[in-house]
Amino acid sequence: MNGLARTAILAVLIGMVSVSINRPVAAASDQPPNPEQFLGFRVGADKKLARWDKIVEYLSIVARGSDRVKLRELGKTTNGNPFIALEISSPDTIKNIDHFKQLQRKLYFQGGAPTDREREEIVTSGKAVVLVTCNIHSTEIGSSQMVLELVHRLATEDSPLVKKILDNVIFLLVPSLNPDGQIIVTDWYNKNVGTEFEVSPLPWLYHPYIGHDNNRDMYMFTQKESQLTARLLWRDWFPSVWLDEHQQGSQGARIFVMPATDPINQNVHPLVYRWNGIFGQSQAAALEAAGKEGIIYNSTYTNFWQGAMAWSGWWHNQVGLLTEVASAHVASPIEQRKAVPGRPPAPEEDFQTQNRRQMENPDEPLPPPRDITPRTEYPRPWLGGKWTLRDIVDYELIATMALLETAADQREQLVRQIYEVNKATVEAGKKSEPSAIVIQPDKQHDPREAFHLIERLQMAGVEVSRAESEFEADGKKFGAGALVIPMNQVFARYAKDMLEKQTYPEVRPAPNLPPEPPYDVTAWSLGMQMGVETVFLKKPLPDDLKLSKLTEAPKATFESVTGASNSFTFAYQGPDSALTINRLLKSGAHVTLASYLDQGARRSAVLFYGAPQKDVEAVARETGTAMTAGPRINPQSRDGFTKSNWPLKQPKPSPTFSIAAPRIGLYQSWTSNMDEGWTRWVLEQYEFQYVNLHNADVRAGKLREKFDAIILPDQQPREILNGFDFKTIRPEYRGGIGDDGLAALREFVHDGGTLIAMGLSCDLAIDKFPIPVRNLRRGLTRDQHFAPGAIVRVQVDNSAPIGFGMPTDTYGFYNNSPFFALVEGFASQHASVVARYPNSDIVASGWLKGEELMAGRAAVVSIETNPGRIVLFGLRPQHRAQTHATFPMLFNALYWSAVEARAN
């Protein structure tokens, strides 16, 4: 441990002891009410929760009554609730908050590198800007409660500790990153508390769309809450330290603090990892000084991946921290049997077994903790006992105050070293590789995706420029309009990490032991996922190249509509084509899809007629689609496009496909499935109309009368068939579709419907329908095949309707998904492979064990059952709304469900 760490920990130890003895407060008449007075119960009391509206109300009262606290509404959440942040500091700092914000922005080289004078002002006068975010996972409710006491203390206490914090720190606090979920969880808990359903899990997601995946959205920024957070982080305040407070399982350590475990990511500056340890250990020391048990570090969570919310700060030269406190049953206490040192632990249970046992016997104490060996990273293990919401609040209060105190004590050192990291990052971009990353929109399969990718990078604060002229670099020629990401910028580490291939480092406990598997996803290369080619330049850009910095996200600038007629054509490529089609269908257009050969290359086109010219021009302009007028078509004719009026240069292919707006049913179980939520979000963004189908809707049958396609999201077949059926589940949410629902799905396919299964739900179709497909992933052990998340190469048959508009080679996201082999089937069936994995070199980015087992195997299979269809997406095409490259296959399967084939 270095001297700085010792100083930080000693300061915390002394501070915690002194504060616990005496906490001076301002005169009572000057104070806002304390949280207990406002709520009518103590924060963290058993079976009591403050709802988001009351939290906002209380914090607003404190802000109005204190010159130390400023409350800002950053925007509205998905459900229209206030998304707020508090700025807390000394009265003088709050009075001059804009000045200090400009110093902090200059620290992160916004508007260029600071001058020597500006640098010294930042170091000597600037503050340690610390962001704490809470409650992104809404059942991890403790931090949303804790903030009430934390803010009251900082607003009213006049102790030396609080004064030191306020004088040296600007504390940014987001009380909940998911206010909608906080409301959902609080209302559900209050509905069930005191009944036999008190521990019943939510039957729906605790975010309107993405549930527990919301902290996996900090580079795609699909959700409003992610966008508001990114704006606070990389457009507004640029904090140097960011702590995201979470909760973990109930059976082991009481709190995880930083540092995390190996491997590290070499795009992160080493000093960030060092400060992770300093701040994390100061929190641990404060907890130890307060007599708390079960404090662990260097455990479970790895230093490699872009996925733990605050850790995305690492690549922005921000100290990103995580705490994970053991959970109660929301606000209900839990009991855990005591472990006996020296006695062998009970056999370990998997998560599903634990969950089932707790649901069946909620009053039974948890098994004793298994990890009770004292060691450096876990010197005082948790041995079991009672655990409450108040315990969570106490641990989080201590850890948060310790963070703020250490930031205050080390303010100048922190600011100076962050400046050095930022300077080193910019300087490295001038003389190291890569010098820049170039994206050429006109060279992409779908140019619009290049602009979508740039928009995501800009949300994260990355600077992007446009080349004003042609240029040559590394022996390659680039046209005017090329998008250039120079590496001599402060967030170059982030841009590089997001766009390059990930290589997961091996971590072996000992040289003779196998490498440890990753904790979570190992790949996020956004260019691959979005189907955008990126070029990494080694040599510097030409000195005479003029670059225009983009101040906002660029848009597709195609000439919207060429010519006038009542029929038009456009290239069918990329997911935005579906948005164009759906708007045209809504305006009354007759739409045809065609696939044809053009100089040996397979291409697809959309042909349509019957939409008003003003609607056509509006759709083309809004979606960035280049359209060309075709021959006039009699709007009353049912023949549509024929050989005689075929508008393309190539001969009319046979067949073509006339499509209508598909009637879509999306299965939504009562087990809160995240893939269902992501699918809902993707369908809505591309304006597909759908209806959620619950168990009773499926069991009611006659599905073909209402739907052309039914989607089963990635879900275990037993959850679809049986759901949850414990006594702790409310009766209206018990069970699954059952035998009646399965029979209704069979009837739906028999009557000509299209059943689309994704991920694990493919096994339901394979097991319960007589289709000639086998899942080769099933039965493999973790030692044989394991992939927590990698980007893989995929080959597509783009002459098949589900492959229309796709390139022959693309990328997909793979995480332990099914892969298939075709087997013998009935003469009435026709099974075909739409997408497959190549025979070798499958992994494009990340880590995957056992890729040879996937070689040459099918990723997407279509089965014609005459008249119905079943489509199996082993590879989820809409994974977390990131995989734009494979979206079109899902959209095509939906269009195909409502298609009429037409011969010449």
Short mmCIF file of C-alpha atoms in Angstrom, two decimals, residues 13 252-255 283-297 338 341 369 371-384 387 395 398:
data_model
loop_
_atom_site.label_atom_id
_atom_site.label_comp_id
_atom_site.label_asym_id
_atom_site.label_seq_id
_atom_site.Cartn_x
_atom_site.Cartn_y
_atom_site.Cartn_z
CA LEU A 13 -10.50 6.09 10.49
CA GLY A 252 -22.29 -14.04 1.22
CA ALA A 253 -20.27 -10.91 1.96
CA ARG A 254 -22.12 -7.86 3.27
CA ILE A 255 -20.48 -5.37 0.93
CA GLN A 283 -14.63 2.89 2.30
CA ALA A 284 -13.55 -0.49 3.64
CA ALA A 285 -11.51 1.14 6.41
CA ALA A 286 -14.45 3.31 7.48
CA LEU A 287 -16.71 0.27 7.63
CA GLU A 288 -14.15 -1.69 9.63
CA ALA A 289 -13.76 1.27 12.02
CA ALA A 290 -17.53 1.26 12.52
CA GLY A 291 -17.38 -2.44 13.49
CA LYS A 292 -19.09 -3.71 10.35
CA GLU A 293 -18.57 -7.28 9.13
CA GLY A 294 -18.31 -8.95 5.77
CA ILE A 295 -16.36 -6.34 3.76
CA ILE A 296 -14.71 -7.81 0.66
CA TYR A 297 -12.77 -6.57 -2.35
CA LYS A 338 -24.86 -19.02 11.43
CA PRO A 341 -15.84 -22.11 11.55
CA PRO A 369 -22.56 -18.51 4.34
CA ASP A 371 -17.08 -18.31 2.42
CA ILE A 372 -15.93 -17.78 6.00
CA THR A 373 -12.14 -17.88 5.58
CA PRO A 374 -10.45 -14.66 6.80
CA ARG A 375 -7.89 -13.30 4.33
CA THR A 376 -6.44 -10.04 3.08
CA GLU A 377 -9.41 -9.04 0.92
CA TYR A 378 -11.96 -10.43 3.42
CA PRO A 379 -10.51 -10.10 6.94
CA ARG A 380 -13.77 -10.28 8.91
CA PRO A 381 -16.16 -12.61 7.08
CA TRP A 382 -19.91 -12.53 7.59
CA LEU A 383 -20.99 -15.60 9.55
CA GLY A 384 -24.75 -15.19 9.24
CA TRP A 387 -30.06 -8.64 7.91
CA TYR A 395 -23.39 0.39 5.23
CA ILE A 398 -20.69 4.95 5.92
#
